[in-house]
Short mmCIF file of C-alpha atoms and ligand atoms in Angstrom, two decimals:
data_model
loop_
_atom_site.label_atom_id
_atom_site.label_comp_id
_atom_site.label_asym_id
_atom_site.label_seq_id
_atom_site.Cartn_x
_atom_site.Cartn_y
_atom_site.Cartn_z
CA MET A 308 81.55 85.98 112.08
CA SER A 309 82.15 86.95 115.67
CA ALA A 310 85.26 88.98 116.35
CA LEU A 311 88.42 87.67 117.98
CA VAL A 312 89.17 91.16 119.24
CA GLU A 313 87.05 94.24 119.05
CA LEU A 314 87.89 97.81 119.99
CA SER A 315 85.05 100.18 120.69
CA ASP A 316 85.71 103.89 120.93
CA ALA A 317 89.23 103.23 122.23
CA HIS A 318 91.32 106.24 123.21
CA VAL A 319 94.91 106.35 124.39
CA VAL A 320 96.10 109.61 125.87
CA HIS A 321 99.66 109.94 127.18
CA LYS A 322 101.34 112.62 129.21
CA ALA A 323 103.73 114.37 126.87
CA ARG A 324 107.31 113.17 127.26
CA SER A 325 108.88 116.50 126.49
CA GLY A 326 108.02 119.93 127.83
CA GLY A 327 109.43 119.63 131.34
CA LEU A 328 108.36 118.12 134.60
CA PHE A 329 105.23 120.17 135.17
CA THR A 330 103.80 119.99 131.71
CA ARG A 331 100.15 119.17 131.41
CA ASP A 332 100.46 118.52 127.72
CA LYS A 333 98.74 115.42 126.52
CA VAL A 334 99.49 113.27 123.52
CA TYR A 335 96.46 111.93 121.73
CA ALA A 336 97.99 108.69 120.50
CA LEU A 337 94.71 106.93 119.67
CA THR A 338 91.32 108.59 119.33
CA GLY A 339 87.94 106.90 119.09
CA ALA A 340 89.16 103.69 117.45
CA ASP A 341 86.52 101.13 116.44
CA LEU A 342 87.90 97.97 114.91
CA ALA A 343 86.98 94.30 114.87
CA ILE A 344 89.36 91.53 113.83
CA THR A 345 87.69 88.32 112.67
CA PRO A 346 89.25 84.83 112.54
CA GLY A 347 91.60 84.17 109.64
CA GLU A 348 91.69 87.65 108.13
CA THR A 349 94.77 89.77 107.45
CA VAL A 350 94.45 93.43 108.32
CA GLY A 351 97.14 95.89 107.30
CA VAL A 352 97.66 99.19 109.11
CA VAL A 353 99.20 102.15 107.31
CA GLY A 354 99.90 105.79 108.11
CA GLU A 355 102.83 108.12 108.62
CA SER A 356 105.14 107.91 111.59
CA GLY A 357 103.49 108.86 114.87
CA CYS A 358 99.91 108.33 113.71
CA GLY A 359 99.25 105.66 116.33
CA LYS A 360 99.88 102.37 114.53
CA SER A 361 101.94 100.83 117.33
CA THR A 362 99.50 102.17 119.90
CA LEU A 363 96.64 100.48 118.08
CA ALA A 364 98.67 97.25 117.91
CA LYS A 365 99.44 97.34 121.62
CA VAL A 366 95.82 98.01 122.53
CA LEU A 367 94.70 95.11 120.33
CA VAL A 368 97.02 92.66 122.06
CA GLY A 369 96.13 93.89 125.53
CA VAL A 370 99.56 95.21 126.51
CA GLU A 371 98.37 98.81 126.56
CA ARG A 372 95.24 99.72 128.43
CA PRO A 373 93.12 102.31 126.66
CA THR A 374 92.46 105.50 128.60
CA SER A 375 88.80 105.03 127.69
CA GLY A 376 86.74 102.74 125.51
CA THR A 377 86.72 98.95 125.53
CA VAL A 378 88.72 96.01 124.21
CA ALA A 379 86.70 92.81 123.93
CA PHE A 380 88.27 89.39 123.49
CA ARG A 381 85.75 87.00 122.00
CA GLY A 382 83.06 89.25 123.36
CA ARG A 383 84.51 89.61 126.87
CA ASP A 384 85.69 92.98 128.14
CA LEU A 385 89.42 92.53 128.67
CA TRP A 386 90.03 95.29 131.17
CA THR A 387 87.24 94.38 133.57
CA MET A 388 88.64 90.84 133.96
CA PRO A 389 90.80 90.03 136.98
CA SER A 390 94.40 90.48 135.89
CA ALA A 391 95.32 86.77 136.03
CA GLU A 392 92.38 85.97 133.81
CA ARG A 393 93.32 88.78 131.45
CA ARG A 394 96.86 87.51 131.12
CA ALA A 395 95.60 84.01 130.44
CA ALA A 396 93.12 85.26 127.84
CA VAL A 397 95.70 87.39 126.06
CA GLY A 398 98.63 85.00 126.33
CA GLY A 399 96.61 82.05 125.13
CA SER A 400 95.07 83.62 122.05
CA ILE A 401 97.33 86.40 120.78
CA GLY A 402 100.95 86.54 119.71
CA MET A 403 102.84 89.75 119.14
CA ILE A 404 105.88 90.33 116.95
CA PHE A 405 107.69 93.56 117.57
CA GLN A 406 109.63 95.81 115.28
CA ASP A 407 113.09 95.12 116.53
CA PRO A 408 113.75 91.49 117.45
CA SER A 409 116.97 92.32 119.25
CA THR A 410 115.11 94.26 121.93
CA ALA A 411 112.25 91.77 122.12
CA LEU A 412 114.50 88.78 122.76
CA ASN A 413 116.39 88.42 125.97
CA ARG A 414 120.01 87.81 125.05
CA ARG A 415 120.82 86.02 128.29
CA LEU A 416 118.44 83.20 127.45
CA THR A 417 119.08 80.42 124.97
CA ILE A 418 116.77 80.08 121.99
CA ARG A 419 115.15 77.08 123.60
CA GLN A 420 114.51 78.99 126.81
CA ILE A 421 113.04 81.90 124.85
CA LEU A 422 110.66 79.58 123.04
CA ARG A 423 109.75 77.63 126.15
CA ASP A 424 109.15 80.72 128.24
CA PRO A 425 105.52 81.38 127.19
CA MET A 426 104.68 77.75 127.97
CA ASP A 427 106.38 77.99 131.35
CA VAL A 428 104.61 81.24 132.17
CA HIS A 429 101.20 79.89 131.17
CA ASP A 430 101.93 76.46 132.57
CA ARG A 431 101.23 74.57 129.37
CA GLY A 432 102.01 70.88 129.05
CA SER A 433 104.57 68.68 130.75
CA ARG A 434 108.28 69.29 130.58
CA ALA A 435 108.65 66.79 127.75
CA GLU A 436 105.71 68.30 125.85
CA ARG A 437 107.27 71.73 126.11
CA GLU A 438 110.54 70.44 124.72
CA ASP A 439 108.67 68.80 121.86
CA ARG A 440 106.81 71.99 121.16
CA VAL A 441 110.09 73.95 121.06
CA ARG A 442 111.43 71.58 118.40
CA GLU A 443 108.17 71.82 116.49
CA LEU A 444 108.25 75.62 116.61
CA MET A 445 111.80 75.77 115.37
CA SER A 446 111.01 73.64 112.37
CA LEU A 447 107.78 75.58 111.74
CA VAL A 448 109.74 78.80 111.25
CA GLY A 449 112.62 77.15 109.42
CA LEU A 450 115.29 77.35 112.11
CA PRO A 451 117.97 74.68 112.14
CA ARG A 452 118.15 72.46 115.22
CA ALA A 453 121.63 73.53 116.03
CA LEU A 454 121.91 77.28 116.20
CA SER A 455 124.99 79.24 117.03
CA ASP A 456 124.66 82.01 119.60
CA ALA A 457 125.33 84.73 117.07
CA LEU A 458 122.02 84.85 115.24
CA SER A 459 121.52 86.82 112.08
CA GLY A 460 118.75 89.44 111.99
CA GLY A 461 116.54 87.13 109.97
CA GLN A 462 117.10 84.26 112.40
CA ARG A 463 116.30 86.48 115.35
CA GLN A 464 113.05 87.48 113.69
CA ARG A 465 112.26 83.79 113.09
CA VAL A 466 112.77 83.19 116.80
CA ALA A 467 110.45 86.10 117.57
CA ILE A 468 107.82 84.64 115.25
CA ALA A 469 108.19 81.18 116.77
CA ARG A 470 107.80 82.67 120.23
CA ALA A 471 104.64 84.48 119.18
CA LEU A 472 103.27 81.14 117.97
CA ALA A 473 104.26 79.14 121.05
CA LEU A 474 100.81 79.01 122.62
CA ASP A 475 99.03 78.39 119.34
CA PRO A 476 97.32 81.80 119.07
CA ASP A 477 94.33 82.70 116.89
CA LEU A 478 95.71 86.15 116.17
CA VAL A 479 99.22 87.41 115.55
CA VAL A 480 99.93 91.12 115.58
CA ALA A 481 103.14 92.07 113.79
CA ASP A 482 104.37 95.64 114.23
CA GLU A 483 106.89 96.45 111.48
CA PRO A 484 108.19 92.87 111.52
CA THR A 485 110.76 93.48 108.80
CA SER A 486 111.87 97.08 109.17
CA ALA A 487 115.01 96.17 111.14
CA LEU A 488 116.05 93.56 108.56
CA ASP A 489 118.20 93.67 105.47
CA VAL A 490 116.20 94.04 102.30
CA SER A 491 117.39 90.61 101.19
CA VAL A 492 115.75 88.78 104.10
CA ARG A 493 112.60 90.88 104.29
CA THR A 494 110.82 88.91 101.62
CA GLN A 495 111.72 85.64 103.29
CA ILE A 496 110.25 86.74 106.60
CA LEU A 497 107.10 88.14 104.96
CA ASN A 498 106.60 84.93 103.02
CA LEU A 499 107.12 82.95 106.20
CA LEU A 500 104.42 84.98 107.94
CA LEU A 501 101.99 84.52 105.06
CA ASP A 502 102.72 80.82 104.87
CA LEU A 503 102.22 80.33 108.62
CA LYS A 504 99.04 82.34 108.51
CA GLU A 505 97.64 80.01 105.84
CA ARG A 506 98.83 76.83 107.46
CA LEU A 507 97.70 77.72 110.96
CA GLY A 508 94.56 79.64 109.99
CA LEU A 509 95.74 82.70 111.92
CA ALA A 510 94.29 86.15 111.80
CA LEU A 511 97.11 88.61 111.20
CA VAL A 512 97.35 92.32 111.93
CA PHE A 513 100.28 93.74 110.08
CA VAL A 514 101.71 97.21 110.64
CA SER A 515 104.16 98.56 108.11
CA HIS A 516 105.55 101.66 106.48
CA ASP A 517 105.82 99.68 103.30
CA ILE A 518 102.37 100.27 101.93
CA GLN A 519 102.84 98.07 98.89
CA THR A 520 103.67 95.12 101.08
CA VAL A 521 100.64 95.87 103.21
CA ARG A 522 98.44 95.98 100.13
CA ARG A 523 99.81 92.67 98.85
CA MET A 524 99.54 90.85 102.16
CA SER A 525 96.23 92.11 103.47
CA ASP A 526 92.55 91.47 102.98
CA ARG A 527 91.70 94.83 104.46
CA VAL A 528 93.72 98.02 104.89
CA ILE A 529 93.25 100.39 107.83
CA THR A 530 94.42 103.96 107.21
CA MET A 531 95.38 105.95 110.29
CA TYR A 532 95.98 109.66 110.59
CA LEU A 533 96.96 111.46 113.79
CA GLY A 534 95.52 108.84 116.11
CA ARG A 535 92.37 108.17 114.14
CA ILE A 536 91.22 105.40 111.86
CA VAL A 537 90.07 107.37 108.83
CA GLU A 538 89.36 104.56 106.36
CA GLU A 539 88.96 100.81 106.10
CA THR A 540 89.35 99.52 102.55
CA PRO A 541 89.31 96.05 100.99
CA ALA A 542 92.95 95.71 99.90
CA GLY A 543 92.14 95.17 96.24
CA LEU A 544 90.44 98.58 96.08
CA VAL A 545 92.88 100.61 98.09
CA THR A 546 95.11 101.95 95.32
CA ASP A 547 92.49 103.34 93.02
CA ARG A 548 89.12 103.18 94.77
CA ALA A 549 89.89 104.50 98.26
CA ARG A 550 87.60 107.36 99.22
CA HIS A 551 89.68 109.21 101.79
CA PRO A 552 92.05 111.75 100.21
CA TYR A 553 94.78 110.69 102.63
CA THR A 554 94.59 107.03 101.62
CA ARG A 555 94.76 108.03 97.96
CA ALA A 556 97.75 110.26 98.64
CA LEU A 557 99.60 107.51 100.52
CA PHE A 558 98.99 104.93 97.82
CA SER A 559 99.71 107.30 94.96
CA ALA A 560 103.40 107.06 95.74
CA THR A 561 103.38 103.68 94.10
CA PRO A 562 106.21 102.45 92.02
CA GLY A 563 105.22 99.54 89.88
CA LEU A 564 101.83 100.80 88.74
CA LEU A 565 101.16 99.91 85.15
CA HIS A 566 101.37 103.59 84.26
CA PRO A 567 103.43 105.24 86.99
CA ILE A 568 102.17 108.63 88.09
CA ASP A 569 103.56 111.48 90.10
CA PRO A 570 102.41 111.02 93.67
CA ILE A 571 99.85 113.32 95.25
CA PRO A 572 102.01 115.62 97.38
CA LEU A 573 101.42 115.58 101.12
CA VAL A 574 102.36 119.15 101.89
CA GLY A 575 103.82 120.14 105.24
CA PRO A 576 104.35 118.20 108.43
CA VAL A 577 101.88 116.04 110.32
CA PRO A 578 100.42 118.31 113.03
CA SER A 579 101.39 117.69 116.66
CA ALA A 580 99.53 114.89 118.42
CA THR A 581 99.48 117.20 121.43
CA ARG A 582 97.36 119.79 119.68
CA PRO A 583 95.51 118.03 116.88
CA PRO A 584 93.53 120.32 114.56
CA SER A 585 89.82 120.73 115.24
CA GLY A 586 87.44 118.69 113.14
CA CYS A 587 89.14 116.44 110.66
CA PRO A 588 92.83 116.18 111.58
CA PHE A 589 93.88 115.81 107.95
CA ARG A 590 92.35 119.12 106.88
CA THR A 591 95.56 121.12 107.30
CA ARG A 592 97.16 119.07 104.52
CA CYS A 593 94.12 118.26 102.41
CA TRP A 594 93.52 119.87 99.05
CA LYS A 595 89.79 119.36 99.46
CA ALA A 596 89.42 120.89 102.93
CA ASP A 597 87.02 123.75 103.66
CA GLU A 598 85.40 125.28 106.76
CA VAL A 599 83.12 122.27 107.25
CA CYS A 600 86.19 120.13 107.86
CA ALA A 601 87.35 122.43 110.67
CA ARG A 602 84.05 122.03 112.52
CA ALA A 603 83.69 118.31 113.09
CA MET A 604 85.17 114.94 112.36
CA PRO A 605 82.54 113.17 110.28
CA ALA A 606 81.24 109.74 111.28
CA PHE A 607 82.03 106.73 109.08
CA SER A 608 80.20 106.52 105.74
CA ALA A 609 79.82 103.25 103.88
CA ALA A 610 81.26 102.99 100.38
CA SER A 611 79.66 100.71 97.82
CA ALA A 612 81.87 97.67 98.44
CA ALA A 613 81.25 95.56 101.53
CA GLY A 614 83.69 96.35 104.33
CA HIS A 615 84.70 99.68 102.83
CA ARG A 616 84.09 102.76 104.98
CA PHE A 617 85.65 106.15 105.43
CA ARG A 618 85.44 109.33 107.47
CA CYS A 619 85.56 112.36 105.21
CA HIS A 620 83.33 115.35 104.41
CA HIS A 621 84.58 115.55 100.85
CA PRO A 622 85.50 112.04 99.78
CA VAL A 623 87.13 111.22 96.50
CA GLU A 624 84.65 109.84 94.00
CA GLU A 625 84.87 106.11 93.65
CA ASN A 626 85.38 106.30 89.91
CA GLU A 627 87.87 109.16 90.08
CA SER A 628 91.29 107.88 89.11
CA THR A 629 94.28 108.75 91.22
CA ARG A 630 95.85 110.14 88.07
CA ASP A 631 93.08 112.77 87.80
CA LEU A 632 93.40 113.51 91.50
CA VAL A 633 97.07 114.32 91.08
CA ARG A 634 96.15 116.96 88.53
CA HIS A 635 93.53 118.49 90.84
CA SER A 636 95.73 118.49 93.90
CA GLU A 637 98.51 120.21 91.98
CA SER A 638 96.26 123.03 90.88
CA LYS A 639 94.68 123.39 94.34
CA GLU A 640 97.24 123.02 97.07
CA PRO A 641 95.91 124.06 100.47
N1 ATP B 680 104.61 106.30 126.24
C1 ATP B 680 104.37 107.40 125.53
N2 ATP B 680 104.39 108.62 126.10
C2 ATP B 680 104.14 109.74 125.40
N3 ATP B 680 103.83 109.75 124.08
C3 ATP B 680 103.80 108.57 123.45
C4 ATP B 680 104.07 107.32 124.13
N4 ATP B 680 103.95 106.32 123.23
C5 ATP B 680 103.63 106.88 122.05
N5 ATP B 680 103.54 108.24 122.17
C6 ATP B 680 103.17 109.19 121.12
O1 ATP B 680 101.93 108.76 120.62
C7 ATP B 680 101.85 108.99 119.21
C8 ATP B 680 101.58 107.68 118.49
O2 ATP B 680 102.70 106.84 118.64
P1 ATP B 680 102.85 105.43 117.92
O3 ATP B 680 104.12 104.84 118.39
O4 ATP B 680 101.61 104.65 118.15
O5 ATP B 680 102.95 105.85 116.38
P2 ATP B 680 103.35 104.94 115.11
O6 ATP B 680 102.32 105.18 114.08
O7 ATP B 680 103.59 103.55 115.55
O8 ATP B 680 104.72 105.60 114.64
P3 ATP B 680 105.95 104.89 113.87
O9 ATP B 680 105.50 104.70 112.45
O10 ATP B 680 107.04 105.90 113.96
O11 ATP B 680 106.27 103.60 114.57
C9 ATP B 680 103.17 109.65 118.81
O12 ATP B 680 102.96 111.04 118.84
C10 ATP B 680 104.10 109.23 119.93
O13 ATP B 680 105.12 110.17 120.11
MG1 MG B 681 105.21 102.27 115.48
#
């Protein structure tokens, strides 16, 4: 199936924020990302803080321009389009839900204005049609018709979701959509997203620290480490068949396994994105790393299942259980 959005060798390099006015330090926020999102699929993105998940999300929705590489929308290069055309292409086919709804929603506007705004900006429909659509959106996300001004966190996130859906997108990108919410409403919002995805046939890219939720919600899981996509795994295989040691380590910290295990320890901090290690960036924390890993980042290899690929010189065997891995990693810490 042809991709809704496709990144090819996308890099995002920032100037470092810290280090003074004259610093030439660079932050490698996203490095060589290749990723295609097809209609209707749910793709989860996992990785520790700072590994580039939000950067990837912003590049996918066309709000961040990659320093190099391309972003194609339905086969058309987004950043060579005239800007008006780019805004129309992005606005009309992609919705984005941000981490913290209170910063994403303008408090000076009423809920109706917030929901009508994308239609006003993209000049969709008549005045009456826009009002109808606002009512439709509110009921779609389960908001009552009469809302007080003081919205709860869950209600604010429902507004943010409704806004993302206003122009009837094909793809919704949700960056930590529940992390600012109380635990009690998280499930409601996740279920709402899943339900909407089914009903509207959306593709969904879902970024979260909660790897179990990602596993449950997704068809495919993208593992990121220090700006790189290091593995793409069908969600059903990710806990015990992932090939990259980092993916196994992340998913080993899994409460609720049939036979709970001690997680594979991730020793030491994530290296600085300003000076990433040579070769494979994970090697400084990997119990399997050797001198080969310091030399080069390997290309993707295909695993046996369709859609499963990884970048690692010394991948975990497919039939090796995470339980055995824990034993190995304990006896061989780097
Ligand atoms: N505008 C910016 N200027 C400088 N550095 C930035 C900028 N935006 C992001 N970074 C850096 O780029 C790297 C990737 O950031 P990003 O926000 O994509 O990570 P993340 O995986 O979303 O993290 P988290 O899980 O904490 O949300 C980090 O090192 C971050 O500090
Ligand atoms: Mg983030």
